[in-house]
Short mmCIF file of C-alpha atoms in Angstrom, two decimals:
data_model
loop_
_atom_site.label_atom_id
_atom_site.label_comp_id
_atom_site.label_asym_id
_atom_site.label_seq_id
_atom_site.Cartn_x
_atom_site.Cartn_y
_atom_site.Cartn_z
CA MET A 1 -56.41 -56.89 66.32
CA PRO A 2 -58.61 -54.02 65.05
CA ALA A 3 -57.82 -52.19 61.85
CA LEU A 4 -55.94 -48.92 62.29
CA HIS A 5 -56.25 -45.83 60.18
CA ALA A 6 -54.02 -42.75 60.11
CA GLY A 7 -54.39 -39.71 57.88
CA ASP A 8 -52.69 -36.31 57.68
CA PRO A 9 -53.43 -34.30 54.51
CA HIS A 10 -50.55 -31.95 53.73
CA LEU A 11 -51.62 -28.44 52.77
CA GLU A 12 -50.63 -24.86 53.41
CA LEU A 13 -50.82 -24.14 57.14
CA THR A 14 -53.11 -21.18 57.72
CA LEU A 15 -55.02 -19.37 60.42
CA PRO A 16 -57.90 -19.81 60.61
CA SER A 17 -57.29 -23.41 59.63
CA ILE A 18 -58.74 -24.70 56.38
CA TRP A 19 -60.47 -27.36 58.49
CA TYR A 20 -63.27 -27.09 61.02
CA GLU A 21 -63.74 -30.08 63.29
CA MET A 22 -67.32 -31.23 63.72
CA HIS A 23 -69.58 -34.15 64.54
CA LEU A 24 -72.90 -34.50 62.70
CA VAL A 25 -75.69 -36.68 64.06
CA VAL A 26 -79.01 -37.15 62.28
CA PRO A 27 -81.02 -39.82 64.14
CA ASP A 28 -81.47 -43.02 62.11
CA SER A 29 -79.61 -41.45 59.19
CA MET A 30 -76.10 -40.18 59.90
CA ASP A 31 -73.47 -40.28 62.63
CA VAL A 32 -70.20 -38.93 61.27
CA GLY A 33 -67.29 -36.90 62.64
CA GLY A 34 -64.09 -35.36 61.36
CA VAL A 35 -63.32 -32.14 59.53
CA SER A 36 -65.07 -30.03 56.98
CA PHE A 37 -64.38 -26.71 55.27
CA PRO A 38 -66.50 -23.68 54.41
CA GLY A 39 -69.13 -24.43 51.80
CA MET A 40 -69.16 -28.21 52.23
CA PRO A 41 -72.34 -29.64 53.81
CA GLY A 42 -70.70 -32.67 55.33
CA ILE A 43 -67.41 -34.25 56.42
CA ALA A 44 -64.46 -34.34 54.01
CA ILE A 45 -62.13 -36.55 56.10
CA GLY A 46 -63.23 -38.41 59.18
CA PHE A 47 -65.03 -41.42 60.60
CA THR A 48 -68.37 -43.06 61.32
CA ARG A 49 -69.22 -45.84 63.77
CA ALA A 50 -68.26 -48.29 61.01
CA PHE A 51 -65.16 -46.90 59.28
CA ALA A 52 -62.62 -44.09 59.04
CA TRP A 53 -61.21 -42.52 55.90
CA SER A 54 -58.70 -40.01 54.60
CA ALA A 55 -57.34 -38.88 51.25
CA THR A 56 -54.20 -37.91 49.38
CA THR A 57 -53.98 -36.35 45.95
CA THR A 58 -53.24 -38.74 43.09
CA GLY A 59 -51.05 -36.34 41.13
CA ALA A 60 -52.87 -37.54 38.01
CA ASP A 61 -52.67 -35.59 34.76
CA VAL A 62 -56.30 -34.71 34.06
CA MET A 63 -55.80 -31.47 32.12
CA ASP A 64 -54.87 -31.05 28.46
CA PHE A 65 -54.38 -28.11 26.08
CA TRP A 66 -55.15 -27.74 22.38
CA ARG A 67 -53.67 -25.17 19.97
CA GLU A 68 -56.67 -23.65 18.22
CA THR A 69 -56.82 -21.99 14.82
CA VAL A 70 -59.31 -19.13 15.16
CA ASP A 71 -60.96 -16.87 12.59
CA ASN A 72 -59.96 -13.60 14.28
CA PRO A 73 -56.94 -13.58 16.63
CA ASP A 74 -58.14 -10.37 18.31
CA ALA A 75 -61.79 -11.33 18.87
CA PRO A 76 -62.45 -14.93 17.80
CA THR A 77 -65.94 -16.10 16.93
CA ALA A 78 -65.08 -19.47 15.34
CA TYR A 79 -62.31 -22.05 15.08
CA GLU A 80 -61.17 -24.72 12.64
CA LEU A 81 -62.30 -28.29 13.28
CA ASP A 82 -61.96 -31.23 10.87
CA GLY A 83 -61.61 -29.00 7.84
CA ALA A 84 -64.58 -26.79 8.68
CA THR A 85 -65.01 -23.51 10.50
CA VAL A 86 -67.32 -23.96 13.49
CA PRO A 87 -68.68 -21.28 15.84
CA LEU A 88 -67.36 -21.09 19.39
CA ALA A 89 -69.33 -23.20 21.83
CA ASP A 90 -69.88 -20.19 24.10
CA THR A 91 -68.77 -16.62 24.74
CA ARG A 92 -69.21 -15.24 28.23
CA ILE A 93 -68.69 -11.75 29.56
CA GLU A 94 -67.12 -11.67 33.03
CA THR A 95 -67.77 -8.52 35.09
CA TYR A 96 -65.44 -7.42 37.88
CA ARG A 97 -66.74 -5.19 40.67
CA ASP A 98 -65.20 -3.27 43.57
CA PRO A 99 -66.38 -3.69 47.19
CA ALA A 100 -69.14 -1.13 46.56
CA GLY A 101 -70.46 -3.09 43.59
CA ARG A 102 -69.23 -0.70 40.91
CA VAL A 103 -68.02 -2.26 37.66
CA ILE A 104 -64.26 -1.81 37.38
CA GLY A 105 -63.62 -4.04 34.38
CA THR A 106 -64.91 -6.73 32.05
CA ASP A 107 -63.35 -9.65 30.28
CA THR A 108 -64.52 -12.07 27.62
CA VAL A 109 -64.11 -15.81 28.10
CA TYR A 110 -64.27 -17.94 24.97
CA TYR A 111 -65.15 -21.64 24.88
CA THR A 112 -64.57 -24.37 22.32
CA HIS A 113 -66.24 -27.77 22.64
CA ARG A 114 -63.25 -28.75 24.79
CA GLY A 115 -63.48 -25.97 27.35
CA PRO A 116 -62.29 -22.40 28.00
CA MET A 117 -59.84 -20.80 25.58
CA ARG A 118 -57.27 -18.11 26.28
CA ARG A 119 -54.65 -16.24 24.37
CA GLN A 120 -51.08 -17.33 25.08
CA GLY A 121 -48.64 -15.08 23.26
CA ARG A 122 -49.65 -15.26 19.61
CA GLU A 123 -51.58 -18.50 20.05
CA TRP A 124 -55.01 -19.45 21.33
CA LEU A 125 -55.09 -22.47 23.62
CA SER A 126 -58.21 -24.27 24.78
CA MET A 127 -58.22 -26.40 27.91
CA ARG A 128 -60.13 -29.44 29.08
CA TRP A 129 -59.91 -30.17 32.81
CA THR A 130 -61.96 -32.71 34.73
CA VAL A 131 -62.41 -30.28 37.63
CA LEU A 132 -64.46 -27.99 35.39
CA GLU A 133 -66.78 -30.88 34.55
CA ALA A 134 -67.31 -32.28 38.04
CA GLY A 135 -70.83 -32.09 39.36
CA THR A 136 -71.63 -34.93 41.76
CA GLY A 137 -69.05 -34.51 44.52
CA ILE A 138 -71.61 -33.66 47.18
CA GLU A 139 -73.64 -36.76 46.30
CA ALA A 140 -70.47 -38.81 46.69
CA PHE A 141 -69.90 -37.62 50.26
CA PHE A 142 -73.57 -38.01 51.23
CA ALA A 143 -73.58 -41.60 49.97
CA ALA A 144 -70.17 -42.41 51.45
CA MET A 145 -71.02 -41.04 54.92
CA ARG A 146 -74.01 -43.42 55.02
CA ALA A 147 -72.02 -46.48 53.92
CA ALA A 148 -71.67 -49.42 56.29
CA SER A 149 -68.21 -50.74 55.40
CA ALA A 150 -64.90 -49.86 53.80
CA PRO A 151 -65.79 -51.46 50.42
CA ALA A 152 -69.17 -49.70 50.44
CA PHE A 153 -67.46 -46.38 51.12
CA LEU A 154 -65.09 -46.86 48.17
CA ASP A 155 -67.92 -47.95 45.88
CA SER A 156 -69.97 -44.88 46.83
CA MET A 157 -67.06 -42.64 45.96
CA ALA A 158 -66.46 -44.45 42.67
CA ALA A 159 -70.11 -44.05 41.72
CA TYR A 160 -70.28 -40.29 42.24
CA TYR A 161 -66.91 -38.66 42.89
CA GLN A 162 -65.26 -37.10 39.83
CA ALA A 163 -62.66 -34.46 40.71
CA PRO A 164 -60.12 -33.60 41.86
CA ALA A 165 -58.82 -37.17 41.70
CA GLN A 166 -58.01 -38.48 45.17
CA ASN A 167 -56.59 -41.62 46.75
CA TRP A 168 -59.36 -42.55 49.21
CA ILE A 169 -58.00 -44.84 51.92
CA VAL A 170 -60.33 -46.45 54.46
CA ALA A 171 -60.45 -48.95 57.36
CA ASP A 172 -63.56 -50.44 59.00
CA THR A 173 -64.58 -52.22 62.19
CA ALA A 174 -64.69 -55.57 60.34
CA GLY A 175 -60.92 -55.36 59.88
CA THR A 176 -61.05 -54.44 56.19
CA ILE A 177 -58.64 -51.88 54.77
CA GLY A 178 -58.79 -50.52 51.25
CA ILE A 179 -57.67 -47.80 48.89
CA ARG A 180 -58.82 -46.59 45.50
CA SER A 181 -57.57 -43.72 43.37
CA THR A 182 -60.92 -42.22 42.48
CA GLY A 183 -61.75 -39.64 39.85
CA ARG A 184 -62.15 -39.33 36.09
CA TYR A 185 -59.00 -40.32 34.22
CA PRO A 186 -59.02 -39.38 30.52
CA VAL A 187 -58.11 -41.82 27.78
CA ARG A 188 -56.23 -40.07 24.98
CA ALA A 189 -56.39 -41.19 21.38
CA ASP A 190 -52.70 -41.14 20.46
CA SER A 191 -49.73 -41.94 22.69
CA GLY A 192 -51.89 -41.66 25.75
CA ARG A 193 -49.71 -39.02 27.39
CA GLY A 194 -50.81 -35.54 28.39
CA THR A 195 -47.41 -33.89 28.11
CA VAL A 196 -47.83 -32.03 24.81
CA ILE A 197 -50.07 -29.30 23.42
CA ARG A 198 -52.42 -31.02 21.00
CA ASP A 199 -53.59 -30.05 17.54
CA GLY A 200 -57.00 -28.44 17.96
CA ARG A 201 -57.87 -28.67 14.28
CA THR A 202 -59.05 -32.27 14.56
CA ARG A 203 -61.43 -34.14 16.84
CA GLY A 204 -58.97 -36.99 16.55
CA ALA A 205 -56.89 -35.20 19.20
CA ASP A 206 -59.78 -35.15 21.71
CA TRP A 207 -60.19 -37.40 24.70
CA ILE A 208 -61.97 -40.58 23.70
CA GLY A 209 -63.32 -41.59 27.08
CA PHE A 210 -62.42 -42.28 30.70
CA TRP A 211 -60.96 -45.23 32.56
CA PRO A 212 -63.41 -47.79 33.91
CA VAL A 213 -63.39 -48.17 37.70
CA SER A 214 -61.86 -51.63 37.31
CA ARG A 215 -58.64 -49.99 36.08
CA TYR A 216 -58.38 -47.42 38.86
CA PRO A 217 -55.34 -48.06 41.10
CA GLN A 218 -56.84 -49.91 44.07
CA ALA A 219 -56.36 -52.59 46.71
CA ILE A 220 -58.71 -54.26 49.20
CA ARG A 221 -57.51 -56.49 52.06
CA PRO A 222 -53.90 -56.74 50.80
CA ALA A 223 -51.88 -59.78 51.81
CA GLN A 224 -49.12 -57.57 53.25
CA GLY A 225 -51.57 -56.32 55.86
CA PHE A 226 -51.12 -52.58 55.30
CA LEU A 227 -51.65 -49.83 52.75
CA ALA A 228 -49.85 -46.52 52.43
CA SER A 229 -50.43 -43.44 50.32
CA ALA A 230 -47.96 -40.56 50.41
CA ASN A 231 -48.43 -39.02 46.95
CA GLN A 232 -46.34 -41.71 45.30
CA GLN A 233 -47.17 -43.18 41.89
CA PRO A 234 -50.35 -45.12 42.79
CA LYS A 235 -49.81 -47.87 40.23
CA ASP A 236 -46.90 -49.56 38.48
CA PRO A 237 -46.93 -48.64 34.77
CA ALA A 238 -45.48 -52.09 34.10
CA ASP A 239 -48.72 -53.60 35.41
CA ASP A 240 -51.03 -51.18 33.60
CA PRO A 241 -49.66 -49.00 30.78
CA LEU A 242 -52.53 -46.51 30.80
CA TYR A 243 -51.02 -43.06 31.35
CA LEU A 244 -51.80 -41.59 34.78
CA GLY A 245 -49.28 -38.77 34.94
CA ALA A 246 -45.68 -37.76 34.30
CA ASP A 247 -43.04 -39.08 36.69
CA GLY A 248 -42.29 -35.61 38.03
CA GLN A 249 -45.79 -35.31 39.44
CA PHE A 250 -45.30 -37.96 42.10
CA GLU A 251 -43.58 -37.84 45.49
CA THR A 252 -41.05 -40.60 46.25
CA TRP A 253 -39.33 -40.19 49.60
CA ARG A 254 -42.23 -40.20 52.07
CA ALA A 255 -43.70 -43.34 50.53
CA LEU A 256 -40.38 -45.14 50.92
CA GLN A 257 -40.15 -44.11 54.57
CA ILE A 258 -43.68 -45.07 55.60
CA ASN A 259 -43.40 -48.44 53.87
CA ARG A 260 -40.09 -49.04 55.65
CA LEU A 261 -41.65 -48.24 59.03
CA LEU A 262 -44.70 -50.43 58.44
CA ARG A 263 -42.68 -53.40 57.21
CA ALA A 264 -40.45 -53.20 60.27
CA ASP A 265 -43.32 -53.53 62.77
CA ALA A 266 -45.72 -56.47 62.51
CA ALA A 267 -47.78 -55.26 65.48
CA VAL A 268 -48.30 -51.56 64.80
CA THR A 269 -50.29 -49.76 67.50
CA ALA A 270 -52.37 -46.62 67.38
CA ASP A 271 -49.64 -44.79 69.27
CA ALA A 272 -47.05 -45.97 66.75
CA MET A 273 -49.25 -44.48 64.02
CA ARG A 274 -49.20 -41.21 65.96
CA ARG A 275 -45.39 -41.28 66.09
CA TYR A 276 -45.15 -42.06 62.38
CA HIS A 277 -46.92 -38.80 61.58
CA THR A 278 -43.92 -36.83 62.85
CA ASP A 279 -41.17 -39.37 62.20
CA PRO A 280 -38.04 -37.33 61.35
CA GLY A 281 -36.34 -40.03 59.29
CA SER A 282 -35.49 -39.18 55.68
CA VAL A 283 -34.68 -41.65 52.91
CA ARG A 284 -33.92 -38.61 50.76
CA ALA A 285 -31.18 -37.39 53.10
CA GLU A 286 -29.82 -40.91 53.60
CA GLN A 287 -29.35 -41.35 49.87
CA LEU A 288 -28.11 -37.87 48.94
CA ALA A 289 -26.17 -36.38 51.88
CA PRO A 290 -23.29 -38.92 51.83
CA HIS A 291 -22.44 -37.87 48.26
CA PHE A 292 -21.65 -34.35 49.51
CA VAL A 293 -19.40 -35.74 52.25
CA ARG A 294 -17.55 -38.02 49.83
CA ALA A 295 -17.17 -35.18 47.33
CA ALA A 296 -15.64 -32.94 50.01
CA GLN A 297 -13.26 -35.74 51.02
CA ALA A 298 -12.22 -36.24 47.39
CA ARG A 299 -11.55 -32.54 46.91
CA ALA A 300 -9.52 -32.40 50.13
CA ALA A 301 -7.46 -35.36 48.93
CA ALA A 302 -6.88 -33.50 45.67
CA GLY A 303 -5.43 -30.55 47.57
CA ASP A 304 -8.45 -28.33 48.21
CA ALA A 305 -7.67 -26.74 51.60
CA SER A 306 -10.83 -24.63 51.85
CA PRO A 307 -11.67 -24.10 55.56
CA SER A 308 -15.34 -23.74 54.68
CA LEU A 309 -15.40 -27.05 52.84
CA ALA A 310 -13.64 -28.81 55.72
CA ALA A 311 -16.04 -27.40 58.30
CA ALA A 312 -19.07 -28.23 56.15
CA ARG A 313 -17.84 -31.78 55.58
CA ALA A 314 -17.41 -32.34 59.32
CA MET A 315 -20.86 -30.98 60.10
CA LEU A 316 -22.64 -33.01 57.43
CA ALA A 317 -20.70 -36.19 58.26
CA ALA A 318 -21.87 -35.92 61.89
CA TRP A 319 -25.53 -35.56 60.94
CA ASP A 320 -27.71 -38.66 61.36
CA HIS A 321 -30.01 -37.68 58.43
CA ARG A 322 -32.94 -37.13 60.78
CA TYR A 323 -34.86 -33.86 60.87
CA THR A 324 -35.14 -33.59 64.64
CA ARG A 325 -35.72 -30.12 66.01
CA ASP A 326 -32.32 -30.10 67.76
CA ASN A 327 -30.14 -31.37 64.88
CA THR A 328 -27.60 -29.00 63.31
CA GLY A 329 -27.01 -30.62 59.92
CA ALA A 330 -30.36 -30.47 58.12
CA GLN A 331 -30.17 -26.78 57.21
CA LEU A 332 -26.71 -27.22 55.69
CA PHE A 333 -27.88 -30.21 53.65
CA GLU A 334 -30.99 -28.42 52.36
CA THR A 335 -29.02 -25.33 51.36
CA ALA A 336 -26.26 -27.34 49.72
CA LEU A 337 -28.77 -29.45 47.79
CA ARG A 338 -30.55 -26.35 46.47
CA ARG A 339 -27.26 -24.85 45.31
CA ALA A 340 -26.13 -28.11 43.74
CA THR A 341 -29.41 -28.39 41.86
CA ILE A 342 -28.94 -24.91 40.38
CA LEU A 343 -25.41 -25.77 39.27
CA LEU A 344 -26.43 -29.19 37.97
CA TYR A 345 -29.26 -27.92 35.80
CA ASP A 346 -27.58 -24.82 34.39
CA GLU A 347 -28.64 -26.11 30.96
CA LEU A 348 -32.19 -25.18 31.94
CA VAL A 349 -31.40 -21.55 32.83
CA PRO A 350 -33.08 -19.20 30.32
CA ALA A 351 -31.03 -16.50 28.61
CA ASN A 352 -30.47 -13.42 30.78
CA ASP A 353 -31.45 -15.30 33.94
CA SER A 354 -29.53 -16.95 36.76
CA LEU A 355 -31.91 -19.69 37.87
CA PRO A 356 -33.35 -22.70 36.01
CA ALA A 357 -36.87 -22.18 34.69
CA GLY A 358 -37.69 -25.56 36.22
CA THR A 359 -35.85 -28.66 37.35
CA PRO A 360 -36.57 -32.39 37.57
CA THR A 361 -37.62 -33.68 40.97
CA ASP A 362 -35.18 -34.91 43.60
CA ALA A 363 -36.12 -38.46 42.60
CA GLN A 364 -33.78 -38.08 39.61
CA LEU A 365 -30.78 -37.24 41.79
CA PRO A 366 -29.75 -40.72 43.02
CA GLY A 367 -29.18 -41.80 39.42
CA LEU A 368 -27.15 -38.70 38.63
CA MET A 369 -25.18 -38.99 41.88
CA ALA A 370 -24.18 -42.50 40.86
CA ASP A 371 -22.80 -41.24 37.53
CA SER A 372 -19.87 -38.98 38.37
CA ALA A 373 -19.08 -38.26 34.71
CA SER A 374 -22.61 -37.45 33.51
CA ALA A 375 -22.70 -34.50 31.10
CA TRP A 376 -25.25 -32.86 33.38
CA TRP A 377 -22.49 -32.13 35.90
CA ASP A 378 -20.59 -30.01 33.41
CA ARG A 379 -21.25 -26.27 33.55
CA ARG A 380 -21.88 -24.56 30.22
CA ALA A 381 -20.34 -21.24 31.31
CA THR A 382 -16.84 -22.66 31.92
CA PRO A 383 -14.29 -24.05 29.43
CA ALA A 384 -13.29 -26.90 31.74
CA ARG A 385 -15.45 -30.00 32.18
CA GLU A 386 -16.62 -30.22 35.79
CA THR A 387 -17.29 -33.50 37.57
CA ARG A 388 -19.85 -34.47 40.14
CA ASP A 389 -17.45 -34.07 43.06
CA GLU A 390 -16.42 -30.58 41.98
CA ILE A 391 -20.04 -29.42 41.71
CA LEU A 392 -21.11 -30.99 45.02
CA ALA A 393 -18.08 -29.66 46.89
CA ALA A 394 -18.57 -26.17 45.48
CA ALA A 395 -22.26 -26.24 46.46
CA LEU A 396 -21.43 -27.46 49.98
CA ALA A 397 -18.78 -24.81 50.64
CA SER A 398 -20.98 -22.07 49.20
CA ALA A 399 -23.92 -23.22 51.33
CA TYR A 400 -21.77 -23.15 54.47
CA ASP A 401 -20.54 -19.63 53.78
CA SER A 402 -24.05 -18.34 53.11
CA LEU A 403 -25.38 -19.84 56.34
CA VAL A 404 -22.53 -18.27 58.33
CA VAL A 405 -23.63 -14.89 56.97
CA ARG A 406 -27.25 -15.63 57.75
CA PHE A 407 -27.10 -17.40 61.11
CA GLY A 408 -23.59 -16.75 62.40
CA ASP A 409 -20.67 -19.01 63.27
CA PRO A 410 -22.15 -22.48 64.01
CA ALA A 411 -19.55 -22.99 66.75
CA LYS A 412 -21.11 -20.08 68.64
CA THR A 413 -24.74 -20.20 67.43
CA PRO A 414 -25.54 -23.72 66.19
CA TRP A 415 -27.87 -23.95 63.22
CA THR A 416 -30.46 -25.89 65.17
CA TRP A 417 -33.25 -27.08 62.85
CA GLY A 418 -36.04 -26.07 65.20
CA THR A 419 -34.63 -22.54 65.30
CA VAL A 420 -33.79 -22.00 61.64
CA ALA A 421 -36.83 -23.85 60.21
CA PRO A 422 -39.76 -23.66 62.64
CA ALA A 423 -43.40 -24.13 61.74
CA ALA A 424 -45.37 -20.88 61.62
CA PRO A 425 -48.88 -20.94 60.10
CA ASN A 426 -49.75 -17.64 58.43
CA HIS A 427 -52.97 -15.75 58.82
CA LEU A 428 -54.98 -15.97 55.60
CA LEU A 429 -54.45 -12.23 55.04
CA ARG A 430 -50.74 -12.54 55.85
CA LEU A 431 -51.16 -10.33 58.92
CA PRO A 432 -48.14 -11.02 61.18
CA GLY A 433 -49.99 -10.11 64.37
CA PHE A 434 -52.66 -12.72 63.64
CA SER A 435 -50.22 -15.43 62.49
CA ALA A 436 -48.84 -18.13 64.76
CA PRO A 437 -45.50 -17.59 66.49
CA PRO A 438 -42.73 -19.83 65.09
CA ARG A 439 -42.52 -23.16 66.89
CA PRO A 440 -39.85 -25.88 66.56
CA ILE A 441 -41.01 -29.17 65.07
CA ASP A 442 -39.57 -32.54 64.09
CA GLY A 443 -39.70 -33.14 60.35
CA GLY A 444 -38.71 -31.51 57.13
CA ARG A 445 -38.75 -31.83 53.40
CA GLY A 446 -39.04 -35.45 52.30
CA THR A 447 -40.03 -36.71 55.76
CA LEU A 448 -43.46 -37.90 56.88
CA ASN A 449 -43.92 -34.50 58.49
CA PRO A 450 -42.82 -32.20 55.65
CA SER A 451 -43.59 -29.03 57.57
CA ALA A 452 -41.14 -26.24 56.91
CA GLY A 453 -40.69 -22.77 58.32
CA PRO A 454 -39.01 -19.55 57.20
CA GLY A 455 -35.72 -20.17 55.46
CA ALA A 456 -36.71 -23.55 54.03
CA ARG A 457 -37.89 -24.12 50.48
CA ARG A 458 -41.55 -24.56 51.38
CA ALA A 459 -42.66 -22.41 54.29
CA ASN A 460 -45.84 -22.95 56.28
CA TYR A 461 -46.71 -26.26 54.68
CA GLY A 462 -47.45 -29.58 56.31
CA ALA A 463 -50.04 -31.72 58.07
CA SER A 464 -53.21 -29.64 58.15
CA TRP A 465 -55.04 -32.35 60.16
CA ARG A 466 -53.82 -35.50 61.86
CA MET A 467 -56.14 -38.34 62.80
CA VAL A 468 -55.54 -41.84 64.13
CA ALA A 469 -58.55 -44.16 64.41
CA GLU A 470 -58.57 -47.57 66.08
CA MET A 471 -61.51 -49.30 64.42
CA ASP A 472 -62.60 -51.61 67.20
CA GLY A 473 -66.25 -52.40 67.94
CA GLN A 474 -66.45 -48.85 69.30
CA PRO A 475 -64.02 -46.73 67.24
CA ARG A 476 -61.46 -44.79 69.24
CA VAL A 477 -60.36 -41.63 67.49
CA ARG A 478 -57.65 -39.09 68.32
CA ALA A 479 -56.84 -36.05 66.23
CA VAL A 480 -55.31 -32.57 66.11
CA TYR A 481 -54.70 -29.68 63.73
CA PRO A 482 -52.44 -26.58 63.88
CA GLY A 483 -54.96 -24.02 65.07
CA GLY A 484 -58.25 -23.96 66.87
CA GLN A 485 -62.00 -23.92 66.40
CA SER A 486 -62.26 -20.13 66.54
CA GLY A 487 -61.30 -17.76 63.76
CA ASN A 488 -61.11 -14.86 66.22
CA PRO A 489 -57.45 -14.08 67.08
CA GLY A 490 -58.60 -12.83 70.47
CA SER A 491 -60.22 -16.15 71.39
CA PRO A 492 -58.40 -18.72 73.57
CA ARG A 493 -59.54 -21.28 70.99
CA TYR A 494 -57.76 -19.55 68.09
CA LEU A 495 -54.44 -21.38 68.64
CA ALA A 496 -55.60 -23.92 71.22
CA ARG A 497 -54.13 -26.96 69.46
CA PHE A 498 -51.05 -25.52 67.80
CA ALA A 499 -48.63 -26.54 70.57
CA MET A 500 -50.09 -30.06 70.71
CA TRP A 501 -49.77 -30.36 66.93
CA ALA A 502 -46.17 -29.10 66.94
CA ASP A 503 -45.19 -31.66 69.60
CA GLY A 504 -46.75 -34.55 67.67
CA GLN A 505 -49.51 -35.17 70.19
CA LEU A 506 -53.17 -36.00 69.53
CA ASP A 507 -56.32 -35.01 71.37
CA SER A 508 -59.21 -37.36 72.21
CA VAL A 509 -62.21 -36.96 69.93
CA ARG A 510 -65.63 -37.08 71.60
CA THR A 511 -68.34 -38.98 69.74
CA PRO A 512 -71.64 -38.52 71.63
CA ARG A 513 -74.86 -39.62 70.00
CA THR A 514 -76.80 -36.88 71.77
CA PRO A 515 -75.85 -33.57 73.43
CA GLN A 516 -76.83 -35.05 76.75
CA GLU A 517 -73.94 -37.53 76.53
CA LEU A 518 -71.43 -34.67 76.82
CA THR A 519 -70.29 -33.99 80.34
CA ALA A 520 -70.17 -30.47 81.72
CA ALA A 521 -66.37 -30.62 81.58
CA ASP A 522 -66.53 -31.32 77.84
CA THR A 523 -68.87 -28.42 77.08
CA ARG A 524 -67.50 -24.96 76.37
CA ALA A 525 -70.48 -23.33 74.69
CA VAL A 526 -73.86 -24.27 73.24
CA LEU A 527 -75.34 -22.72 70.11
CA THR A 528 -78.95 -23.52 69.30
CA LEU A 529 -80.31 -22.69 65.85
CA LYS A 530 -84.06 -22.15 65.49
CA ARG A 531 -86.15 -21.49 62.45
#
């Protein structure tokens, strides 16, 4: 059975698309297809005759800040370091111009030995970020596109690729699959964590090096027979204590779902991979939605006769926790969960505000849901001590009432997911006439297709490119993205693939070695560049 590869990087959905599909052939040197983006001389995600690859972000913490003590808070020229005053590493004047080239403003950027420094309130903070120090990314892609196997691809990336850190996942025609979280991961001198602002007065607070490649999260030819990357924590801290990032930086739900699907099917096919891309199942909803139903039942048993709560409980209890385009429970769950989160984390609401400044991720909720008496459920603004069931029931009833106002009586106009949360890629300039019309899709927050439309928490976000490659002796590749090859809104190719993408379908990818191998039916236009 040949190795299979599926990739679908999740980004903002825009028109024109961030990606441009292409196939590059240089005789005796390169034969590579996939997608690129403006400014990149090569393929970012794609395939060769030997392997196919994709990427997900690692979520690694590769940026730190230092509190600097400067000589002049208004116009610094030096800063304190190890008991001495040292001059700034650099001072650069940035000039801003209007479309006609006229200077409309200037700014001064200051640098310490760590990186750029900016004023934050009364303090000066310097920053070190691996992205600002990257310089061999193009070499990485050139070497990787000429590799002959999955391990060679990963080794090429490890040798040259620096930032932003990515999980590169690859499968080849020899049946090898592999993954490596590649980039530069700083080693910190103290606790190893990048969650505090450091003391800039000492070099002892600086980074002391970077991880060796041997400690990168990675796997080649795993015994389980599959690999999956969905922005989850790429390594178990119990196996390697080196700090990669804070828990809140990593996704949880999609990784659980894709691993569940892969474990349940010992003979996965390329078409199954295609279906997985838009699978509407949600571990998140399965774990969290029943708590709202039980809370509503408990309140009803305690004498709460709210019609809204009763109607909301019935609707949510009937939902199968799948984000299909025709379901009527997902919007209620999403709205109730948002309202419950605001009530739950009222301790994090700044003075004179009504919303938390920030909240932990949904991954923390199962633990809190299991503890009905946790102090987090109590609201500071009330004298009584609220419980979990009171907060969840209040959030559910409030969500129901707000959706009635917004979408109408669900008995007359059902809150169908495809209607209330369609996918609708925006034009880059946010011009409505050039944006895509809303289209129903399967999938939602926390699913393998996290696309969301107006009214959901994250609008116009999702799979910016989907590819499934069957790495047989002659690779068979199918792919799609939510747009088209033309950036001209008047072109028939502007939105040519949007409907196919929305319906979870893939298009065949042609891989000719010469232009002559393309049939007339496959050719739309020919552009010849001469010098």
